[in-house]
Amino acid sequence: MKQDRSSNSVGRLSWLDRLSQTLLGKPKNREQLIHILREAQHRGLFDADAQGMIEGVLQVAEIQARDIMIPRSQMVVVSREDSPEELVPVAIQSGHSRFPVVGDSRDEVVGVLLA
């Protein structure tokens, strides 16, 4: 049997319906869209975490590789042989959140450590 949309909750629209109604204003630029999304979050359509993710997605298009990458000579790498006790100080001192995990040389990247 097909469930009636109105049976979700009496007199309340789904979050998707409310979001689409909010967005019907057709923002003219990114700033207006972000403002509308913040208003929607304030009204309870979604939580602050979802708001952060949405804004992050919108900002990805503005990020260039040079904004998030560092020169190879400045890379902080960890060895796959390093113990957790050795990794913690490296993460703290560098301030980075991602570390290439290398094998026998810096050229042999075997993984990525997310700190």
N, CA, C and O atoms as CSV, one atom per row, in Angstrom:
chain,resi,resn,atom,element,x,y,z
A,1,MET,N,N,0.825,-1.177,0.000
A,1,MET,CA,C,0.000,0.000,0.000
A,1,MET,C,C,0.873,1.245,0.000
A,1,MET,O,O,1.872,1.305,0.716
A,2,LYS,N,N,0.508,2.216,-0.782
A,2,LYS,CA,C,1.279,3.444,-0.908
A,2,LYS,C,C,0.983,4.364,0.275
A,2,LYS,O,O,-0.175,4.617,0.606
A,3,GLN,N,N,2.051,4.860,0.907
A,3,GLN,CA,C,1.874,5.725,2.069
A,3,GLN,C,C,1.592,7.144,1.598
A,3,GLN,O,O,2.289,7.677,0.735
A,4,ASP,N,N,0.554,7.749,2.179
A,4,ASP,CA,C,0.213,9.128,1.854
A,4,ASP,C,C,1.251,10.057,2.448
A,4,ASP,O,O,1.661,9.882,3.595
A,5,ARG,N,N,1.681,11.051,1.668
A,5,ARG,CA,C,2.711,11.981,2.114
A,5,ARG,C,C,2.299,12.739,3.353
A,5,ARG,O,O,3.135,13.045,4.202
A,6,SER,N,N,1.012,13.048,3.467
A,6,SER,CA,C,0.543,13.833,4.602
A,6,SER,C,C,0.489,13.020,5.885
A,6,SER,O,O,0.288,13.587,6.959
A,7,SER,N,N,0.661,11.722,5.801
A,7,SER,CA,C,0.604,10.897,7.003
A,7,SER,C,C,1.896,10.933,7.805
A,7,SER,O,O,1.941,10.390,8.909
A,8,ASN,N,N,2.968,11.571,7.274
A,8,ASN,CA,C,4.222,11.680,8.021
A,8,ASN,C,C,3.988,12.352,9.352
A,8,ASN,O,O,4.382,11.832,10.396
A,9,SER,N,N,3.352,13.500,9.321
A,9,SER,CA,C,2.965,14.206,10.530
A,9,SER,C,C,1.898,15.205,10.134
A,9,SER,O,O,1.967,15.827,9.074
A,10,VAL,N,N,0.928,15.345,10.987
A,10,VAL,CA,C,-0.232,16.163,10.663
A,10,VAL,C,C,0.186,17.616,10.476
A,10,VAL,O,O,0.760,18.230,11.376
A,11,GLY,N,N,-0.110,18.159,9.293
A,11,GLY,CA,C,0.131,19.565,9.029
A,11,GLY,C,C,1.585,19.975,8.870
A,11,GLY,O,O,1.871,21.169,8.784
A,12,ARG,N,N,2.509,19.030,8.828
A,12,ARG,CA,C,3.931,19.387,8.695
A,12,ARG,C,C,4.471,18.833,7.395
A,12,ARG,O,O,4.148,17.718,6.984
A,13,LEU,N,N,5.302,19.640,6.760
A,13,LEU,CA,C,5.950,19.207,5.527
A,13,LEU,C,C,7.251,18.496,5.856
A,13,LEU,O,O,7.844,18.728,6.909
A,14,SER,N,N,7.685,17.644,4.966
A,14,SER,CA,C,8.984,17.003,5.154
A,14,SER,C,C,10.071,18.059,5.035
A,14,SER,O,O,9.833,19.140,4.498
A,15,TRP,N,N,11.259,17.753,5.532
A,15,TRP,CA,C,12.363,18.717,5.463
A,15,TRP,C,C,12.698,19.058,4.024
A,15,TRP,O,O,13.095,20.184,3.726
A,16,LEU,N,N,12.540,18.089,3.126
A,16,LEU,CA,C,12.834,18.338,1.720
A,16,LEU,C,C,11.811,19.299,1.122
A,16,LEU,O,O,12.166,20.191,0.352
A,17,ASP,N,N,10.545,19.114,1.478
A,17,ASP,CA,C,9.512,20.030,1.001
A,17,ASP,C,C,9.751,21.440,1.527
A,17,ASP,O,O,9.621,22.416,0.789
A,18,ARG,N,N,10.101,21.542,2.809
A,18,ARG,CA,C,10.353,22.869,3.392
A,18,ARG,C,C,11.576,23.508,2.752
A,18,ARG,O,O,11.582,24.709,2.482
A,19,LEU,N,N,12.606,22.715,2.508
A,19,LEU,CA,C,13.810,23.249,1.875
A,19,LEU,C,C,13.500,23.753,0.470
A,19,LEU,O,O,13.943,24.834,0.083
A,20,SER,N,N,12.744,22.974,-0.291
A,20,SER,CA,C,12.427,23.405,-1.653
A,20,SER,C,C,11.554,24.651,-1.636
A,20,SER,O,O,11.710,25.515,-2.499
A,21,GLN,N,N,10.641,24.768,-0.680
A,21,GLN,CA,C,9.837,25.978,-0.571
A,21,GLN,C,C,10.710,27.177,-0.242
A,21,GLN,O,O,10.511,28.263,-0.787
A,22,THR,N,N,11.670,26.986,0.641
A,22,THR,CA,C,12.576,28.071,1.008
A,22,THR,C,C,13.401,28.503,-0.190
A,22,THR,O,O,13.654,29.692,-0.379
A,23,LEU,N,N,13.816,27.549,-0.994
A,23,LEU,CA,C,14.681,27.847,-2.130
A,23,LEU,C,C,13.937,28.404,-3.341
A,23,LEU,O,O,14.567,28.824,-4.312
A,24,LEU,N,N,12.600,28.411,-3.294
A,24,LEU,CA,C,11.850,28.910,-4.442
A,24,LEU,C,C,12.115,30.383,-4.721
A,24,LEU,O,O,11.762,30.877,-5.791
A,25,GLY,N,N,12.729,31.093,-3.780
A,25,GLY,CA,C,13.073,32.489,-3.980
A,25,GLY,C,C,14.138,32.686,-5.044
A,25,GLY,O,O,14.404,33.825,-5.429
A,26,LYS,N,N,14.744,31.640,-5.524
A,26,LYS,CA,C,15.765,31.651,-6.578
A,26,LYS,C,C,16.848,32.693,-6.313
A,26,LYS,O,O,16.801,33.793,-6.865
A,27,PRO,N,N,17.806,32.358,-5.485
A,27,PRO,CA,C,18.887,33.301,-5.190
A,27,PRO,C,C,19.658,33.670,-6.452
A,27,PRO,O,O,19.795,32.868,-7.376
A,28,LYS,N,N,20.155,34.901,-6.467
A,28,LYS,CA,C,20.851,35.408,-7.645
A,28,LYS,C,C,22.353,35.183,-7.590
A,28,LYS,O,O,23.037,35.299,-8.607
A,29,ASN,N,N,22.869,34.863,-6.413
A,29,ASN,CA,C,24.302,34.609,-6.282
A,29,ASN,C,C,24.547,33.677,-5.098
A,29,ASN,O,O,23.626,33.332,-4.359
A,30,ARG,N,N,25.791,33.284,-4.937
A,30,ARG,CA,C,26.174,32.327,-3.897
A,30,ARG,C,C,25.869,32.863,-2.495
A,30,ARG,O,O,25.416,32.117,-1.627
A,31,GLU,N,N,26.117,34.152,-2.277
A,31,GLU,CA,C,25.881,34.740,-0.959
A,31,GLU,C,C,24.404,34.678,-0.584
A,31,GLU,O,O,24.068,34.382,0.562
A,32,GLN,N,N,23.518,34.956,-1.547
A,32,GLN,CA,C,22.083,34.862,-1.278
A,32,GLN,C,C,21.684,33.422,-0.973
A,32,GLN,O,O,20.864,33.175,-0.089
A,33,LEU,N,N,22.256,32.484,-1.697
A,33,LEU,CA,C,21.958,31.076,-1.453
A,33,LEU,C,C,22.387,30.678,-0.047
A,33,LEU,O,O,21.640,30.008,0.666
A,34,ILE,N,N,23.580,31.084,0.351
A,34,ILE,CA,C,24.057,30.761,1.699
A,34,ILE,C,C,23.160,31.403,2.744
A,34,ILE,O,O,22.864,30.785,3.767
A,35,HIS,N,N,22.724,32.630,2.504
A,35,HIS,CA,C,21.816,33.304,3.439
A,35,HIS,C,C,20.504,32.523,3.573
A,35,HIS,O,O,20.014,32.311,4.682
A,36,ILE,N,N,19.942,32.098,2.445
A,36,ILE,CA,C,18.698,31.328,2.467
A,36,ILE,C,C,18.902,30.011,3.209
A,36,ILE,O,O,18.047,29.600,3.993
A,37,LEU,N,N,20.028,29.353,2.965
A,37,LEU,CA,C,20.307,28.087,3.648
A,37,LEU,C,C,20.458,28.295,5.154
A,37,LEU,O,O,20.002,27.466,5.941
A,38,ARG,N,N,21.090,29.387,5.556
A,38,ARG,CA,C,21.230,29.676,6.990
A,38,ARG,C,C,19.874,29.935,7.630
A,38,ARG,O,O,19.618,29.508,8.755
A,39,GLU,N,N,19.009,30.636,6.906
A,39,GLU,CA,C,17.644,30.862,7.399
A,39,GLU,C,C,16.922,29.520,7.568
A,39,GLU,O,O,16.244,29.291,8.569
A,40,ALA,N,N,17.077,28.651,6.586
A,40,ALA,CA,C,16.435,27.338,6.648
A,40,ALA,C,C,16.962,26.537,7.830
A,40,ALA,O,O,16.191,25.862,8.512
A,41,GLN,N,N,18.257,26.602,8.080
A,41,GLN,CA,C,18.846,25.898,9.222
A,41,GLN,C,C,18.318,26.483,10.523
A,41,GLN,O,O,18.035,25.748,11.469
A,42,HIS,N,N,18.186,27.797,10.572
A,42,HIS,CA,C,17.660,28.471,11.766
A,42,HIS,C,C,16.224,28.032,12.054
A,42,HIS,O,O,15.807,27.959,13.210
A,43,ARG,N,N,15.472,27.740,10.987
A,43,ARG,CA,C,14.084,27.289,11.146
A,43,ARG,C,C,13.991,25.804,11.489
A,43,ARG,O,O,12.899,25.288,11.725
A,44,GLY,N,N,15.121,25.125,11.516
A,44,GLY,CA,C,15.115,23.724,11.915
A,44,GLY,C,C,14.988,22.725,10.789
A,44,GLY,O,O,14.699,21.555,11.039
A,45,LEU,N,N,15.196,23.155,9.549
A,45,LEU,CA,C,15.113,22.212,8.440
A,45,LEU,C,C,16.232,21.193,8.488
A,45,LEU,O,O,16.053,20.047,8.077
A,46,PHE,N,N,17.394,21.609,8.993
A,46,PHE,CA,C,18.530,20.708,9.168
A,46,PHE,C,C,19.412,21.284,10.256
A,46,PHE,O,O,19.272,22.450,10.625
A,47,ASP,N,N,20.326,20.465,10.772
A,47,ASP,CA,C,21.143,20.900,11.907
A,47,ASP,C,C,22.399,21.642,11.449
A,47,ASP,O,O,22.677,21.745,10.254
A,48,ALA,N,N,23.144,22.150,12.416
A,48,ALA,CA,C,24.338,22.948,12.135
A,48,ALA,C,C,25.403,22.137,11.394
A,48,ALA,O,O,26.121,22.684,10.557
A,49,ASP,N,N,25.511,20.846,11.691
A,49,ASP,CA,C,26.486,20.005,10.985
A,49,ASP,C,C,26.163,19.933,9.493
A,49,ASP,O,O,27.051,20.056,8.649
A,50,ALA,N,N,24.890,19.732,9.181
A,50,ALA,CA,C,24.476,19.686,7.778
A,50,ALA,C,C,24.725,21.035,7.111
A,50,ALA,O,O,25.146,21.091,5.955
A,51,GLN,N,N,24.468,22.113,7.833
A,51,GLN,CA,C,24.718,23.454,7.297
A,51,GLN,C,C,26.194,23.618,6.937
A,51,GLN,O,O,26.528,24.134,5.871
A,52,GLY,N,N,27.067,23.174,7.833
A,52,GLY,CA,C,28.501,23.261,7.568
A,52,GLY,C,C,28.905,22.468,6.340
A,52,GLY,O,O,29.725,22.919,5.540
A,53,MET,N,N,28.322,21.278,6.193
A,53,MET,CA,C,28.638,20.458,5.017
A,53,MET,C,C,28.159,21.124,3.732
A,53,MET,O,O,28.872,21.137,2.729
A,54,ILE,N,N,26.950,21.675,3.767
A,54,ILE,CA,C,26.401,22.326,2.577
A,54,ILE,C,C,27.269,23.514,2.168
A,54,ILE,O,O,27.599,23.674,0.993
A,55,GLU,N,N,27.637,24.343,3.143
A,55,GLU,CA,C,28.473,25.500,2.830
A,55,GLU,C,C,29.846,25.060,2.328
A,55,GLU,O,O,30.423,25.693,1.444
A,56,GLY,N,N,30.363,23.971,2.897
A,56,GLY,CA,C,31.645,23.443,2.438
A,56,GLY,C,C,31.587,23.002,0.987
A,56,GLY,O,O,32.517,23.246,0.219
A,57,VAL,N,N,30.498,22.354,0.617
A,57,VAL,CA,C,30.323,21.916,-0.772
A,57,VAL,C,C,30.288,23.124,-1.701
A,57,VAL,O,O,30.873,23.096,-2.783
A,58,LEU,N,N,29.606,24.178,-1.281
A,58,LEU,CA,C,29.518,25.375,-2.117
A,58,LEU,C,C,30.869,26.062,-2.269
A,58,LEU,O,O,31.124,26.710,-3.284
A,59,GLN,N,N,31.729,25.928,-1.277
A,59,GLN,CA,C,33.023,26.599,-1.321
A,59,GLN,C,C,34.090,25.787,-2.055
A,59,GLN,O,O,35.129,26.335,-2.424
A,60,VAL,N,N,33.856,24.509,-2.271
A,60,VAL,CA,C,34.842,23.664,-2.948
A,60,VAL,C,C,35.185,24.213,-4.329
A,60,VAL,O,O,36.338,24.154,-4.754
A,61,ALA,N,N,34.202,24.738,-5.019
A,61,ALA,CA,C,34.446,25.262,-6.365
A,61,ALA,C,C,35.421,26.429,-6.357
A,61,ALA,O,O,36.073,26.693,-7.367
A,62,GLU,N,N,35.532,27.128,-5.241
A,62,GLU,CA,C,36.412,28.290,-5.158
A,62,GLU,C,C,37.837,27.924,-4.762
A,62,GLU,O,O,38.747,28.743,-4.894
A,63,ILE,N,N,38.037,26.714,-4.283
A,63,ILE,CA,C,39.349,26.296,-3.798
A,63,ILE,C,C,40.213,25.845,-4.970
A,63,ILE,O,O,39.764,25.093,-5.835
A,64,GLN,N,N,41.432,26.305,-4.986
A,64,GLN,CA,C,42.379,25.873,-5.999
A,64,GLN,C,C,43.402,24.954,-5.347
A,64,GLN,O,O,43.599,24.999,-4.133
A,65,ALA,N,N,44.046,24.129,-6.144
A,65,ALA,CA,C,45.002,23.154,-5.615
A,65,ALA,C,C,46.071,23.819,-4.758
A,65,ALA,O,O,46.461,23.270,-3.728
A,66,ARG,N,N,46.549,24.984,-5.163
A,66,ARG,CA,C,47.611,25.640,-4.394
A,66,ARG,C,C,47.143,26.068,-3.000
A,66,ARG,O,O,47.963,26.285,-2.108
A,67,ASP,N,N,45.805,26.190,-2.812
A,67,ASP,CA,C,45.271,26.571,-1.508
A,67,ASP,C,C,45.347,25.436,-0.491
A,67,ASP,O,O,45.383,25.684,0.715
A,68,ILE,N,N,45.372,24.204,-0.968
A,68,ILE,CA,C,45.335,23.071,-0.039
A,68,ILE,C,C,46.558,22.172,-0.114
A,68,ILE,O,O,46.694,21.245,0.684
A,69,MET,N,N,47.444,22.432,-1.057
A,69,MET,CA,C,48.630,21.594,-1.207
A,69,MET,C,C,49.875,22.351,-0.775
A,69,MET,O,O,49.909,23.582,-0.782
A,70,ILE,N,N,50.886,21.598,-0.402
A,70,ILE,CA,C,52.173,22.197,-0.052
A,70,ILE,C,C,53.235,21.589,-0.966
A,70,ILE,O,O,53.043,20.497,-1.501
A,71,PRO,N,N,54.352,22.290,-1.148
A,71,PRO,CA,C,55.417,21.720,-1.984
A,71,PRO,C,C,55.913,20.390,-1.412
A,71,PRO,O,O,55.942,20.192,-0.197
A,72,ARG,N,N,56.292,19.511,-2.287
A,72,ARG,CA,C,56.773,18.180,-1.891
A,72,ARG,C,C,57.915,18.267,-0.881
A,72,ARG,O,O,58.009,17.440,0.026
A,73,SER,N,N,58.776,19.261,-1.037
A,73,SER,CA,C,59.913,19.402,-0.119
A,73,SER,C,C,59.475,19.742,1.306
A,73,SER,O,O,60.229,19.531,2.256
A,74,GLN,N,N,58.266,20.264,1.454
A,74,GLN,CA,C,57.763,20.628,2.782
A,74,GLN,C,C,56.810,19.586,3.367
A,74,GLN,O,O,56.272,19.779,4.457
A,75,MET,N,N,56.603,18.491,2.650
A,75,MET,CA,C,55.697,17.448,3.140
A,75,MET,C,C,56.219,16.830,4.425
A,75,MET,O,O,57.409,16.544,4.560
A,76,VAL,N,N,55.317,16.632,5.352
A,76,VAL,CA,C,55.644,15.883,6.562
A,76,VAL,C,C,55.079,14.488,6.344
A,76,VAL,O,O,53.869,14.316,6.195
A,77,VAL,N,N,55.957,13.496,6.325
A,77,VAL,CA,C,55.529,12.122,6.080
A,77,VAL,C,C,55.787,11.278,7.319
A,77,VAL,O,O,56.608,11.622,8.169
A,78,VAL,N,N,55.070,10.172,7.398
A,78,VAL,CA,C,55.309,9.207,8.474
A,78,VAL,C,C,55.618,7.862,7.831
A,78,VAL,O,O,55.164,7.559,6.728
A,79,SER,N,N,56.385,7.083,8.534
A,79,SER,CA,C,56.753,5.765,8.035
A,79,SER,C,C,55.703,4.750,8.459
A,79,SER,O,O,55.110,4.863,9.532
A,80,ARG,N,N,55.484,3.771,7.619
A,80,ARG,CA,C,54.543,2.712,7.996
A,80,ARG,C,C,55.049,1.929,9.201
A,80,ARG,O,O,54.281,1.201,9.830
A,81,GLU,N,N,56.322,2.068,9.529
A,81,GLU,CA,C,56.911,1.387,10.682
A,81,GLU,C,C,56.749,2.187,11.984
A,81,GLU,O,O,56.998,1.651,13.064
A,82,ASP,N,N,56.337,3.459,11.898
A,82,ASP,CA,C,56.208,4.301,13.095
A,82,ASP,C,C,55.114,3.783,14.018
A,82,ASP,O,O,54.066,3.317,13.569
A,83,SER,N,N,55.379,3.872,15.309
A,83,SER,CA,C,54.385,3.480,16.310
A,83,SER,C,C,53.467,4.673,16.592
A,83,SER,O,O,53.821,5.809,16.276
A,84,PRO,N,N,52.301,4.429,17.178
A,84,PRO,CA,C,51.413,5.541,17.548
A,84,PRO,C,C,52.106,6.569,18.443
A,84,PRO,O,O,51.843,7.766,18.337
A,85,GLU,N,N,52.988,6.100,19.318
A,85,GLU,CA,C,53.710,7.015,20.204
A,85,GLU,C,C,54.613,7.962,19.416
A,85,GLU,O,O,54.864,9.089,19.843
A,86,GLU,N,N,55.096,7.503,18.273
A,86,GLU,CA,C,55.940,8.346,17.426
A,86,GLU,C,C,55.106,9.284,16.542
A,86,GLU,O,O,55.568,10.361,16.165
A,87,LEU,N,N,53.899,8.876,16.221
A,87,LEU,CA,C,53.058,9.653,15.316
A,87,LEU,C,C,52.442,10.885,15.980
A,87,LEU,O,O,52.331,11.938,15.353
A,88,VAL,N,N,52.047,10.757,17.230
A,88,VAL,CA,C,51.350,11.852,17.915
A,88,VAL,C,C,52.171,13.137,17.939
A,88,VAL,O,O,51.644,14.189,17.576
A,89,PRO,N,N,53.440,13.101,18.352
A,89,PRO,CA,C,54.216,14.348,18.350
A,89,PRO,C,C,54.376,14.959,16.955
A,89,PRO,O,O,54.388,16.182,16.810
A,90,VAL,N,N,54.496,14.119,15.941
A,90,VAL,CA,C,54.630,14.614,14.567
A,90,VAL,C,C,53.367,15.385,14.177
A,90,VAL,O,O,53.445,16.473,13.607
A,91,ALA,N,N,52.217,14.815,14.489
A,91,ALA,CA,C,50.947,15.469,14.154
A,91,ALA,C,C,50.797,16.787,14.899
A,91,ALA,O,O,50.362,17.782,14.320
A,92,ILE,N,N,51.149,16.801,16.165
A,92,ILE,CA,C,51.015,18.014,16.970
A,92,ILE,C,C,51.967,19.099,16.483
A,92,ILE,O,O,51.561,20.247,16.298
A,93,GLN,N,N,53.218,18.745,16.276
A,93,GLN,CA,C,54.222,19.736,15.881
A,93,GLN,C,C,53.972,20.308,14.487
A,93,GLN,O,O,54.224,21.490,14.252
A,94,SER,N,N,53.487,19.497,13.575
A,94,SER,CA,C,53.309,19.969,12.197
A,94,SER,C,C,52.041,20.801,12.032
A,94,SER,O,O,52.007,21.740,11.236
A,95,GLY,N,N,51.010,20.458,12.779
A,95,GLY,CA,C,49.734,21.146,12.624
A,95,GLY,C,C,48.927,20.686,11.420
A,95,GLY,O,O,47.862,21.237,11.140
A,96,HIS,N,N,49.422,19.683,10.707
A,96,HIS,CA,C,48.706,19.159,9.544
A,96,HIS,C,C,47.663,18.138,9.993
A,96,HIS,O,O,47.718,17.621,11.109
A,97,SER,N,N,46.719,17.860,9.110
A,97,SER,CA,C,45.688,16.874,9.424
A,97,SER,C,C,45.819,15.601,8.592
A,97,SER,O,O,45.165,14.601,8.888
A,98,ARG,N,N,46.647,15.627,7.567
A,98,ARG,CA,C,46.848,14.457,6.705
A,98,ARG,C,C,48.342,14.241,6.498
A,98,ARG,O,O,49.106,15.184,6.290
A,99,PHE,N,N,48.730,12.982,6.562
A,99,PHE,CA,C,50.145,12.647,6.428
A,99,PHE,C,C,50.309,11.484,5.469
A,99,PHE,O,O,49.708,10.429,5.675
A,100,PRO,N,N,51.110,11.652,4.423
A,100,PRO,CA,C,51.415,10.508,3.576
A,100,PRO,C,C,52.177,9.466,4.401
A,100,PRO,O,O,53.118,9.796,5.123
A,101,VAL,N,N,51.765,8.233,4.284
A,101,VAL,CA,C,52.471,7.128,4.943
A,101,VAL,C,C,53.367,6.509,3.877
A,101,VAL,O,O,52.900,6.083,2.821
A,102,VAL,N,N,54.672,6.469,4.178
A,102,VAL,CA,C,55.632,5.994,3.180
A,102,VAL,C,C,56.250,4.671,3.600
A,102,VAL,O,O,56.305,4.319,4.778
A,103,GLY,N,N,56.711,3.958,2.582
A,103,GLY,CA,C,57.407,2.699,2.812
A,103,GLY,C,C,58.893,2.936,2.983
A,103,GLY,O,O,59.313,3.625,3.913
A,104,ASP,N,N,59.693,2.367,2.086
A,104,ASP,CA,C,61.150,2.459,2.186
A,104,ASP,C,C,61.703,3.833,1.803
A,104,ASP,O,O,62.809,4.186,2.213
A,105,SER,N,N,60.948,4.611,1.025
A,105,SER,CA,C,61.408,5.951,0.636
A,105,SER,C,C,60.204,6.892,0.568
A,105,SER,O,O,59.054,6.454,0.599
A,106,ARG,N,N,60.492,8.192,0.475
A,106,ARG,CA,C,59.417,9.184,0.369
A,106,ARG,C,C,58.625,9.011,-0.927
A,106,ARG,O,O,57.492,9.477,-1.037
A,107,ASP,N,N,59.224,8.344,-1.896
A,107,ASP,CA,C,58.556,8.131,-3.173
A,107,ASP,C,C,57.559,6.975,-3.130
A,107,ASP,O,O,56.717,6.847,-4.019
A,108,GLU,N,N,57.651,6.145,-2.111
A,108,GLU,CA,C,56.761,4.984,-1.989
A,108,GLU,C,C,55.644,5.309,-0.991
A,108,GLU,O,O,55.715,4.936,0.180
A,109,VAL,N,N,54.625,6.002,-1.470
A,109,VAL,CA,C,53.487,6.346,-0.614
A,109,VAL,C,C,52.553,5.141,-0.581
A,109,VAL,O,O,52.059,4.694,-1.615
A,110,VAL,N,N,52.319,4.623,0.629
A,110,VAL,CA,C,51.497,3.423,0.777
A,110,VAL,C,C,50.136,3.715,1.402
A,110,VAL,O,O,49.293,2.825,1.511
A,111,GLY,N,N,49.928,4.954,1.808
A,111,GLY,CA,C,48.654,5.302,2.414
A,111,GLY,C,C,48.647,6.732,2.905
A,111,GLY,O,O,49.589,7.492,2.678
A,112,VAL,N,N,47.564,7.086,3.585
A,112,VAL,CA,C,47.412,8.419,4.157
A,112,VAL,C,C,46.888,8.262,5.576
A,112,VAL,O,O,45.928,7.531,5.823
A,113,LEU,N,N,47.529,8.955,6.498
A,113,LEU,CA,C,47.093,8.965,7.893
A,113,LEU,C,C,46.294,10.234,8.124
A,113,LEU,O,O,46.790,11.335,7.887
A,114,LEU,N,N,45.053,10.087,8.585
A,114,LEU,CA,C,44.219,11.235,8.929
A,114,LEU,C,C,44.299,11.449,10.427
A,114,LEU,O,O,43.905,10.585,11.210
A,115,ALA,N,N,44.811,12.603,10.822
A,115,ALA,CA,C,44.996,12.886,12.251
A,115,ALA,C,C,43.825,13.660,12.808
A,115,ALA,O,O,43.809,13.985,13.995
